[in-house]
């Protein structure tokens, strides 16, 4: 099964998350090529940091101060994080446990199926309905944000999560009919905002179903379009002749908290929900085919089969960055057309020196691109309604990376070139500037709806699956996770280059990007911070010069986050490719320990680690645990996370449930899920070896 996906995790993920996109030829067959630019690489990383970074720091910290309930303003200098821990050992990929460092414990905060409102039905997995699911926490939580409610003295917070996709194979007993599966699965997509409370600051958070801001976003929720494509014929359908609205959001992956306190969420593998005749250049480029979809929503809603008259443009209504204001439960979420349409992993915003908002977004597919948006208007402190319009109009760019080392030294092995680094310069190639298309033969509307084709035309650099891209709020330096690319340098595919230097890249890498000048610059420098892998298994790896035998092995970086002093945290999706469960890792970026990777936690068998939120000043962290036990079935589960309980004593344990988890300092208390898990599989810190669990063999 691992062979099938070579470095990704499982066939189930391929079918349900990405519509088997990896087993088909990569969609990007454009012939735009790789350019070397020795001149730009002559600038050192230090020079690239320049004066602009300090300005970015001041603005980022200032910007955070007017966010409702933002985490404490980032420290202005490097220092020690208060979230100190002894790294855990990597955990065998079949172990069904959430393993945290010695002296820490964990609690599920909200699980798939948990009620969100006073009238929510209790979770009854054998009798699910779309109506009940619409009042419960959805499936496969990915992006996560937790913001304290102002004035609550740290006792109330607003939790926001999106729900990327569904694992029907483990959600339902065999007796559930197909129509019910489709309806429940649809209702389990979308997003959730829910208030959480705690009695004391050291307690775990728990859901308050009475919270005034509790809200589920489902496929029936109305979204509005803004930006240049609003009102375009390319968005018009029989359901929406004006081309201004759409029902629902799908396959939301990562996201970002804006400086004005809203949430951004990326519509990623939207192609897997649509049928078309599959013959147009755009359909081929976006991977939309004439095959029935995995979930079959087109059976119930004609709009998902875009061959149906009047629904031809429905597919154009997905693949956008969505902005949600969870602080206003009556607000209509917005799809921003100005950021382009592609498989958005997510988007994150930083305020540049001149006040404009800059958003970075990766297109997560093999050989796709990195994009940057620069707002037309400037951020205005304390004018939240104005700031909520910043992503409506602006310039759109795509990245071209150039390497400085001789091509012969980039041989696909992952060996570092003789100048000691995979590094170089780059250019932000304009797609739209001042409201005008910069792409020959493309109108503004065409650039925005067929952004991949426009980026092909200007010669962007094909990357190894750009996932999360985030500026470090302490330094302004940007970090991009390139998760893997099994087809790099395979027969018929593009070869290696300095920013993607490994053939059949199983383990991925992390790119560090330093804008030349401020964040709006069209030039940048870059270096690979990490070339991931397991040195102990003989992989060619690079940890910015830190000794490879002293780091935790890491593979398939996916989401990135930062603590208050600017350390990078990385969650992974694909570690089973090297034999381990996925996890959360801290990476030091400065000083003697730059490149030191330390594993903080490991998620249960089959799960991916998503949505890391690091609150080191409160000595706590959160992760969204996605698809635990994804390769199992109702009859033969492969995980009991997060409850690890046989509640009625019939020998059958509770089914796995994607959940948001909080990790806290302290030993597990009697009766907690953490304690039950340790009894089932052993304690990672007691010297014994971990077991898989009684019924898992
Ligand atoms: Fe949904 Fe790019 O991972
Ligand atoms: Ca180099
Ligand atoms: Ca991923
Ligand atoms: Ca992801």
XYZ file of C-alpha atoms and ligand atoms in Angstrom:
703
model
C 0.000 0.000 0.000
C 2.833 2.377 0.786
C 4.315 1.466 -2.576
C 1.193 2.749 -4.248
C 1.726 6.220 -2.907
C 5.504 6.228 -2.320
C 5.880 8.568 0.613
C 2.295 9.590 0.948
C 0.339 7.570 3.415
C -2.362 5.259 2.139
C -4.635 4.306 -0.715
C -7.634 5.468 1.329
C -6.193 8.958 1.606
C -5.504 8.971 -2.111
C -9.080 8.079 -2.970
C -10.927 10.230 -0.457
C -8.677 13.239 0.070
C -7.163 13.843 -3.335
C -9.284 11.814 -5.800
C -6.292 9.616 -6.675
C -4.559 12.565 -8.287
C -1.169 10.934 -7.641
C -2.001 7.792 -9.569
C -2.776 9.866 -12.636
C -0.221 11.848 -14.597
C 0.622 15.143 -12.902
C -1.663 17.885 -14.200
C 1.165 20.286 -14.944
C 2.524 19.323 -18.349
C 3.496 22.882 -19.250
C 6.984 23.252 -20.677
C 7.998 26.291 -18.654
C 11.520 25.575 -17.533
C 13.923 26.163 -14.742
C 16.223 29.159 -14.796
C 19.497 29.624 -13.010
C 20.424 33.053 -11.808
C 23.895 33.216 -10.325
C 23.754 36.959 -9.758
C 20.825 36.836 -7.375
C 22.294 33.965 -5.423
C 25.366 36.070 -4.664
C 23.283 37.871 -2.056
C 23.752 36.083 1.226
C 20.883 35.129 3.466
C 22.005 37.811 5.912
C 21.945 40.488 3.243
C 18.523 39.312 2.196
C 17.245 39.703 5.745
C 18.165 43.358 5.437
C 16.387 46.286 7.015
C 12.991 45.190 5.806
C 12.769 42.323 8.218
C 12.969 44.583 11.249
C 10.140 46.668 9.859
C 8.096 43.583 9.177
C 8.642 42.517 12.750
C 7.471 45.810 14.200
C 4.350 45.821 12.063
C 3.530 42.191 12.653
C 3.697 42.669 16.402
C 1.743 45.905 16.233
C -0.835 44.312 13.987
C -1.394 41.474 16.411
C -2.246 43.877 19.201
C -5.627 44.826 17.759
C -6.725 41.281 17.049
C -9.564 40.353 19.322
C -8.063 37.935 21.798
C -4.843 37.428 19.876
C -2.136 35.433 21.549
C 0.312 37.536 23.529
C 2.332 39.799 21.229
C 5.382 38.002 19.948
C 8.626 38.630 21.764
C 10.863 41.081 19.949
C 14.020 39.068 20.319
C 15.015 35.450 20.236
C 14.724 33.683 23.530
C 13.891 30.402 25.135
C 10.383 29.026 24.706
C 8.588 28.155 27.940
C 7.272 24.978 26.292
C 10.334 22.948 27.254
C 10.342 19.205 26.662
C 12.508 16.170 26.131
C 11.932 14.978 22.549
C 10.005 11.722 22.175
C 11.362 8.809 20.200
C 9.768 8.192 16.786
C 6.785 5.825 17.153
C 6.169 2.718 15.003
C 3.500 3.439 12.389
C 1.040 0.839 13.748
C 0.940 2.153 17.337
C -2.512 3.521 18.151
C -1.611 6.190 20.644
C -1.149 9.919 20.975
C 2.320 10.073 22.509
C 3.413 13.273 24.267
C 6.678 14.139 26.055
C 7.313 12.938 29.580
C 5.564 15.203 32.054
C 2.798 16.136 29.618
C -0.743 14.879 29.189
C -3.406 15.352 26.544
C -7.168 15.855 26.409
C -9.608 15.775 23.492
C -11.313 19.190 23.322
C -13.887 18.431 20.642
C -14.456 15.276 18.595
C -16.298 14.442 15.378
C -19.978 14.178 16.325
C -19.800 16.238 19.535
C -22.813 18.523 19.974
C -22.304 22.241 19.360
C -25.735 23.583 20.352
C -28.228 23.043 23.200
C -30.466 20.998 20.873
C -27.698 18.932 19.226
C -28.490 15.205 19.311
C -25.882 13.139 21.130
C -23.501 11.241 18.855
C -25.071 7.956 17.766
C -22.790 6.458 15.120
C -25.222 3.661 14.260
C -28.067 6.093 13.567
C -26.475 9.126 11.901
C -28.415 11.657 9.884
C -27.562 14.814 7.975
C -29.698 16.837 10.394
C -27.827 15.600 13.445
C -24.421 15.973 11.764
C -25.260 19.589 10.881
C -25.522 20.329 14.622
C -22.361 18.419 15.518
C -18.622 18.901 15.014
C -17.699 17.807 11.474
C -15.173 15.243 10.257
C -11.420 15.510 9.605
C -10.569 18.752 11.369
C -7.557 20.316 9.625
C -6.916 24.049 10.168
C -7.274 25.100 13.797
C -7.235 28.428 15.622
C -8.071 29.235 19.242
C -8.483 32.872 20.299
C -9.301 34.008 23.816
C -12.487 36.053 24.138
C -11.520 39.610 25.198
C -12.547 40.393 28.775
C -12.934 36.745 29.772
C -9.744 36.716 31.853
C -8.528 33.704 29.913
C -11.602 31.634 30.819
C -13.397 31.663 27.428
C -12.077 31.233 23.885
C -13.382 30.842 20.352
C -12.205 27.686 18.614
C -12.317 27.602 14.816
C -11.702 24.475 12.734
C -12.425 23.383 9.190
C -13.460 19.900 8.078
C -11.505 18.851 5.012
C -13.092 15.575 3.925
C -14.763 12.377 5.114
C -13.647 8.739 5.546
C -16.903 6.935 4.794
C -15.146 3.555 5.141
C -14.823 3.985 8.909
C -17.680 6.397 9.683
C -20.641 4.063 9.159
C -21.776 0.536 10.023
C -22.427 -1.650 6.986
C -26.174 -1.230 7.503
C -26.082 2.478 6.624
C -27.455 2.987 3.114
C -25.602 4.875 0.402
C -27.941 7.868 0.356
C -27.505 8.390 4.115
C -23.738 8.097 3.770
C -23.716 10.782 1.104
C -25.971 13.125 3.077
C -24.097 12.716 6.372
C -20.749 12.965 4.619
C -21.806 16.213 2.975
C -22.973 17.645 6.317
C -19.648 16.606 7.894
C -17.726 18.879 5.473
C -17.343 22.626 6.053
C -16.240 24.496 9.143
C -17.038 24.986 12.842
C -16.800 27.899 15.238
C -17.429 26.962 18.873
C -16.815 28.636 22.205
C -14.757 26.775 24.795
C -14.370 27.506 28.494
C -12.114 26.551 31.397
C -12.371 27.164 35.149
C -8.661 27.739 35.667
C -5.919 28.804 33.306
C -4.145 25.462 33.708
C -7.242 23.405 32.856
C -8.029 21.920 29.459
C -10.657 23.775 27.450
C -14.111 22.246 27.007
C -16.999 23.019 24.647
C -19.796 25.339 25.787
C -22.888 24.425 23.751
C -24.496 27.675 24.926
C -21.735 29.786 23.305
C -23.218 32.796 21.490
C -20.797 32.406 18.560
C -21.246 28.652 18.001
C -21.813 27.983 14.311
C -21.600 25.150 11.784
C -20.833 25.985 8.144
C -22.276 23.259 5.909
C -22.881 22.759 2.179
C -26.086 24.783 2.643
C -24.297 27.849 4.045
C -24.223 30.807 1.647
C -20.862 32.303 0.658
C -20.393 35.518 -1.287
C -17.747 36.243 -3.931
C -15.755 39.439 -3.959
C -12.922 40.830 -6.050
C -12.603 41.090 -9.822
C -14.535 37.900 -10.590
C -17.657 38.883 -8.639
C -20.516 39.076 -11.116
C -18.512 37.398 -13.879
C -20.194 35.101 -16.370
C -17.505 32.545 -15.409
C -19.268 32.228 -12.019
C -22.848 32.344 -13.349
C -25.082 29.269 -13.016
C -28.831 28.636 -13.056
C -28.744 28.735 -9.238
C -26.877 32.067 -9.314
C -27.336 33.894 -12.635
C -25.540 36.962 -11.239
C -22.356 35.046 -10.384
C -22.064 36.425 -6.846
C -22.849 33.597 -4.423
C -22.431 29.873 -3.856
C -23.610 27.299 -1.358
C -20.879 25.570 0.617
C -17.125 25.130 0.798
C -15.236 21.871 0.187
C -11.955 20.183 1.034
C -10.751 23.008 3.275
C -7.193 22.268 4.278
C -4.869 24.713 6.060
C -5.597 28.348 6.834
C -4.426 31.411 8.666
C -5.385 33.990 11.262
C -5.396 37.492 9.762
C -3.996 40.484 11.688
C -7.608 41.710 11.940
C -8.789 38.517 13.615
C -10.630 36.703 10.827
C -9.808 33.179 9.626
C -8.656 32.201 6.151
C -9.259 28.673 4.895
C -8.044 27.082 1.655
C -10.288 25.067 -0.668
C -7.812 22.389 -1.725
C -8.673 19.225 -3.702
C -11.990 20.533 -5.051
C -11.571 18.667 -8.335
C -12.496 15.415 -6.572
C -16.087 16.594 -6.078
C -16.879 17.448 -9.707
C -17.664 15.608 -12.902
C -17.118 17.287 -16.266
C -16.601 16.048 -19.787
C -12.917 16.402 -18.941
C -11.893 17.571 -22.383
C -11.079 21.247 -21.893
C -7.528 22.427 -21.291
C -8.647 23.886 -17.948
C -10.304 20.640 -16.812
C -7.167 18.698 -17.622
C -4.986 21.259 -15.860
C -7.190 21.112 -12.744
C -7.683 17.325 -12.807
C -11.472 17.344 -13.310
C -12.596 14.236 -15.188
C -15.683 12.454 -16.505
C -15.347 9.709 -13.867
C -18.003 9.454 -11.133
C -16.660 11.065 -7.934
C -15.653 9.052 -4.847
C -18.565 10.478 -2.817
C -21.175 10.647 -5.548
C -22.664 13.981 -4.538
C -23.585 14.483 -8.196
C -26.299 11.843 -7.678
C -28.159 14.132 -5.267
C -27.148 17.592 -6.482
C -26.947 18.145 -10.256
C -24.552 21.075 -9.737
C -21.688 18.665 -9.043
C -21.972 17.248 -12.585
C -20.946 20.251 -14.653
C -22.094 18.539 -17.843
C -25.633 19.403 -16.715
C -27.015 22.474 -18.493
C -26.980 25.521 -16.236
C -24.294 24.070 -13.962
C -21.275 24.330 -16.280
C -19.578 26.953 -14.098
C -20.275 25.403 -10.685
C -16.693 24.044 -10.552
C -15.432 27.633 -10.893
C -17.088 28.434 -7.565
C -14.588 26.263 -5.655
C -10.805 26.388 -5.317
C -10.674 29.750 -3.520
C -9.414 31.263 -0.282
C -12.360 31.709 2.082
C -12.414 34.430 4.765
C -14.627 33.831 7.797
C -15.356 36.200 10.665
C -16.217 33.786 13.474
C -16.625 36.694 15.902
C -19.827 37.680 14.061
C -22.063 34.590 13.848
C -24.384 36.385 11.402
C -21.606 37.251 8.935
C -21.551 35.841 5.403
C -18.208 34.172 4.650
C -16.381 35.463 1.569
C -14.556 33.681 -1.265
C -11.765 36.013 -2.419
C -11.289 35.770 -6.171
C -8.296 38.124 -6.104
C -6.078 35.353 -4.665
C -6.668 33.087 -7.655
C -8.173 29.632 -8.062
C -6.101 26.512 -7.496
C -5.646 23.768 -4.873
C -5.079 26.277 -2.084
C -3.439 24.571 0.869
C -4.185 27.715 2.883
C -3.159 31.367 3.065
C -1.406 33.473 5.666
C -1.141 37.257 5.886
C 1.550 39.660 7.069
C 1.427 43.463 6.988
C 4.254 45.009 4.925
C 6.226 48.151 5.833
C 3.868 50.340 3.806
C 0.807 48.825 5.466
C -0.376 46.642 2.609
C -1.496 43.108 3.431
C 0.609 40.365 1.837
C -0.787 36.835 1.597
C 1.207 33.716 0.698
C -0.501 30.608 -0.646
C 0.774 27.274 -1.975
C -0.918 25.144 -4.651
C -0.633 21.668 -3.153
C -0.127 19.303 -6.039
C 2.958 17.862 -7.677
C 4.857 20.400 -9.811
C 2.612 23.296 -8.782
C 3.485 26.806 -7.697
C 3.832 29.286 -4.842
C 1.733 32.477 -5.069
C 1.778 35.879 -3.356
C -0.972 38.493 -3.149
C -0.326 42.160 -2.267
C -3.364 44.214 -1.316
C -4.199 47.478 -3.088
C -5.183 49.200 0.143
C -3.307 49.525 3.417
C -4.111 48.125 6.823
C -5.721 50.632 9.194
C -5.278 49.934 12.875
C -8.556 49.613 14.780
C -10.662 49.708 11.571
C -11.644 46.093 11.391
C -14.403 46.544 8.791
C -11.923 48.244 6.436
C -9.291 45.559 7.048
C -11.820 42.861 6.173
C -11.836 44.303 2.611
C -8.043 44.125 2.140
C -8.060 40.763 0.364
C -10.656 41.974 -2.153
C -8.371 43.878 -4.536
C -4.648 43.698 -5.207
C -1.751 42.301 -7.185
C -1.127 38.592 -7.722
C 2.297 37.028 -8.293
C 3.753 33.561 -8.765
C 7.257 32.495 -7.739
C 10.210 31.652 -9.964
C 13.122 30.167 -7.999
C 16.692 30.287 -9.304
C 19.617 28.315 -7.956
C 23.221 29.388 -7.554
C 25.100 26.094 -7.613
C 26.263 24.418 -10.817
C 23.539 22.149 -12.200
C 25.968 19.211 -12.125
C 26.122 19.442 -8.331
C 22.342 19.013 -8.050
C 22.333 15.330 -8.948
C 19.094 14.159 -7.340
C 20.820 12.397 -4.449
C 20.145 15.144 -1.920
C 23.887 15.664 -1.328
C 24.542 19.307 -0.439
C 26.383 21.220 -3.219
C 29.932 22.441 -2.709
C 28.903 25.956 -1.633
C 27.309 24.344 1.423
C 23.645 25.058 0.799
C 20.710 24.560 -1.483
C 20.010 28.239 -2.028
C 19.548 31.028 -4.519
C 17.330 33.918 -5.500
C 13.931 34.349 -6.974
C 11.445 36.599 -8.643
C 7.763 37.185 -8.031
C 6.377 37.067 -11.576
C 3.362 39.348 -12.007
C 0.015 37.850 -13.000
C -2.162 40.863 -12.129
C -0.885 44.365 -11.274
C -3.021 47.474 -10.702
C -6.105 45.618 -11.862
C -4.545 44.681 -15.234
C -3.605 41.239 -16.460
C 0.140 40.822 -16.956
C -0.272 37.552 -18.840
C -0.391 37.675 -22.613
C -3.648 36.245 -23.947
C -5.366 36.163 -20.521
C -7.998 38.590 -19.265
C -8.102 39.387 -15.537
C -11.048 37.005 -15.216
C -9.136 34.229 -16.991
C -6.039 34.727 -14.812
C -8.140 34.400 -11.670
C -10.296 31.422 -12.630
C -7.578 29.527 -14.542
C -4.653 30.655 -12.430
C -2.603 27.524 -13.090
C -2.684 28.137 -16.838
C -1.679 31.775 -16.372
C 1.204 30.772 -14.100
C 2.363 28.216 -16.684
C 2.462 30.972 -19.289
C 4.812 33.206 -17.280
C 7.244 30.413 -16.376
C 6.747 29.782 -12.665
C 8.881 27.148 -10.907
C 7.361 23.698 -10.469
C 7.687 22.764 -6.805
C 7.372 19.534 -4.818
C 3.805 20.095 -3.548
C 3.765 23.449 -1.741
C 1.717 23.014 1.433
C 1.565 25.551 4.251
C 3.433 28.847 3.652
C 3.714 31.198 6.620
C 5.732 34.273 7.575
C 7.465 34.041 10.944
C 5.808 36.811 12.990
C 9.086 37.476 14.820
C 11.368 37.889 11.762
C 9.147 38.221 8.665
C 11.035 35.336 7.059
C 8.661 33.010 5.173
C 8.616 29.230 5.550
C 7.140 26.876 2.941
C 6.630 23.146 3.471
C 7.153 21.144 0.261
C 5.682 17.875 1.430
C 6.925 15.325 -1.178
C 6.857 14.504 -4.884
C 7.296 10.899 -5.913
C 7.405 11.923 -9.576
C 10.298 14.383 -9.353
C 12.852 13.271 -11.973
C 10.782 10.177 -12.806
C 10.515 9.188 -16.467
C 8.570 11.820 -18.371
C 8.586 14.352 -15.507
C 10.697 17.413 -14.700
C 14.129 16.726 -13.266
C 15.688 17.992 -10.073
C 16.667 21.616 -9.560
C 18.232 23.393 -6.584
C 14.926 24.267 -4.835
C 13.681 20.669 -5.435
C 16.951 18.769 -5.338
C 15.942 15.173 -4.644
C 14.730 12.639 -7.196
C 11.535 10.776 -6.205
C 11.309 13.076 -3.211
C 9.679 10.861 -0.577
C 10.321 12.968 2.506
C 9.945 16.586 1.397
C 11.806 19.738 2.383
C 11.282 23.160 3.973
C 12.129 26.345 2.062
C 13.105 29.537 3.907
C 12.268 32.648 1.861
C 13.599 36.110 2.682
C 12.033 38.973 0.776
C 14.574 41.422 -0.656
C 13.446 44.619 1.022
C 9.978 44.525 2.475
C 7.251 41.937 2.073
C 5.891 43.556 -1.135
C 9.203 43.097 -2.976
C 9.351 41.309 -6.320
C 12.745 39.747 -5.483
C 13.606 37.242 -2.788
C 16.343 34.985 -1.558
C 15.812 31.423 -0.471
C 17.564 28.511 1.177
C 16.463 25.011 2.120
C 16.181 24.943 5.925
C 15.539 21.198 6.001
C 15.865 18.338 3.556
C 13.783 15.834 5.482
C 14.311 12.130 6.094
C 15.742 9.684 8.595
C 19.529 9.876 8.753
C 19.539 6.575 10.665
C 17.989 4.862 7.631
C 20.687 6.273 5.348
C 18.560 9.028 3.806
C 20.433 12.007 2.392
C 19.206 14.785 4.641
C 20.172 18.347 5.533
C 19.389 20.208 8.751
C 21.058 23.565 8.036
C 24.345 22.109 9.146
C 23.115 20.753 12.474
C 24.502 17.228 13.102
C 22.058 14.807 11.481
C 22.630 12.153 14.142
C 21.229 14.489 16.829
C 17.823 15.339 15.313
C 14.449 13.624 15.315
C 13.712 12.020 11.924
C 11.021 13.949 10.045
C 9.173 13.376 6.769
C 6.434 15.030 4.691
C 6.194 18.468 6.367
C 2.670 19.832 5.933
C 1.597 22.599 8.346
C 3.905 25.178 9.914
C 3.379 27.344 12.997
C 5.463 29.540 15.286
C 5.760 29.984 19.026
C 6.024 33.372 20.731
C 9.816 33.520 20.386
C 9.878 32.560 16.717
C 10.712 28.845 16.770
C 9.233 26.945 13.831
C 6.839 24.080 14.530
C 6.025 21.554 11.802
C 3.263 18.962 11.618
C 3.628 16.074 9.202
C 1.475 13.988 6.840
C 3.269 10.926 5.527
C 5.766 9.648 8.115
C 4.496 6.060 7.649
C 6.514 6.185 4.426
C 9.596 5.887 6.679
C 7.902 3.560 9.160
C 6.697 6.008 11.823
C 3.469 7.665 12.881
C 3.062 11.332 11.962
C 3.942 13.991 14.494
C 4.599 17.538 15.605
C 8.159 18.876 15.648
C 9.932 21.973 16.929
C 12.740 23.429 14.790
C 15.203 26.042 16.002
C 15.955 28.717 13.414
C 18.716 30.845 14.907
C 22.057 30.494 16.617
C 24.139 27.401 17.284
C 21.099 25.108 17.260
C 19.670 26.275 13.907
C 18.329 23.152 12.193
C 17.789 21.156 15.405
C 14.543 19.178 14.919
C 12.877 17.769 18.054
C 9.722 15.648 18.051
C 7.054 16.903 20.472
C 4.247 14.432 19.861
C 3.159 11.499 17.723
C -0.407 10.900 16.511
C -2.227 7.537 16.412
C -1.988 4.949 13.649
C -3.298 6.204 10.328
C -3.663 9.803 11.508
C -2.134 12.982 10.148
C -1.129 15.899 12.393
C -2.845 19.155 11.405
C -3.501 22.693 12.588
C -0.770 23.096 15.222
C -1.369 25.977 17.640
C 1.541 26.655 20.012
C 0.829 28.656 23.186
C 4.243 28.316 24.760
C 3.663 31.195 27.188
C 0.801 29.108 28.620
C 2.852 25.886 28.346
C 0.249 24.268 26.124
C -0.242 23.293 22.481
C -3.090 22.057 20.309
C -3.300 19.823 17.254
C -6.112 18.668 14.982
C -5.789 14.887 14.644
C -7.127 13.961 11.208
C -8.274 10.552 9.931
C -7.120 8.256 12.807
C -7.352 4.615 11.689
C -8.153 5.628 8.108
C -7.288 2.246 6.604
C -9.673 0.361 8.882
C -13.349 -0.429 8.595
C -16.348 -0.369 10.907
C -15.856 -4.101 11.592
C -12.080 -3.956 11.879
C -11.042 -0.573 13.283
C -7.363 0.366 13.284
C -7.678 3.019 15.976
C -9.686 3.682 19.123
C -8.546 7.301 19.373
C -9.465 9.435 21.234
C -11.645 7.572 23.758
C -9.949 4.170 24.069
C -13.023 2.863 25.839
C -15.359 -0.123 25.636
C -18.204 1.811 27.204
C -20.798 -0.996 27.368
C -18.363 -3.839 28.046
C -19.273 -5.795 24.912
C -15.646 -6.083 23.860
C -16.124 -3.519 21.121
C -14.244 -0.268 21.578
C -15.471 3.134 20.475
C -14.772 3.956 16.833
C -11.983 6.389 15.926
C -13.001 10.058 15.804
C -10.982 12.923 14.338
C -10.517 15.351 17.241
C -8.928 18.568 18.399
C -6.479 17.738 21.170
C -4.875 19.938 23.808
C -1.477 18.996 25.251
C -0.782 20.285 28.766
C 1.925 20.059 31.410
C 1.176 17.445 34.061
C 0.576 13.736 34.536
C -2.625 12.146 33.169
C -5.472 12.153 35.696
C -7.496 9.089 36.665
C -10.257 8.353 34.164
C -8.825 10.416 31.309
C -8.438 9.246 27.721
C -4.654 9.601 28.059
C -4.650 7.252 31.077
C -6.870 4.686 29.263
C -4.606 4.823 26.211
C -1.482 4.210 28.331
C -3.170 1.195 29.933
C -3.994 -0.235 26.496
C -0.754 0.317 24.638
C 1.821 0.884 27.374
C 3.580 4.036 28.532
C 6.202 5.426 26.191
C 8.101 6.837 29.171
C 8.101 3.865 31.545
C 10.787 1.968 29.688
C 8.386 -0.614 28.274
C 7.753 -1.038 24.571
C 4.527 0.247 23.102
C 1.864 -2.255 22.102
C -0.663 -1.807 19.357
C -3.657 -2.427 21.666
C -5.624 -5.578 22.588
C -8.033 -5.869 19.680
C -5.610 -4.579 17.097
C -3.300 -7.593 17.265
Fe -4.888 18.821 2.579
Fe -2.214 19.816 1.252
O -2.979 18.796 2.519
Ca 23.892 26.557 -3.459
Ca -0.758 17.050 3.280
Ca -2.384 20.001 4.669
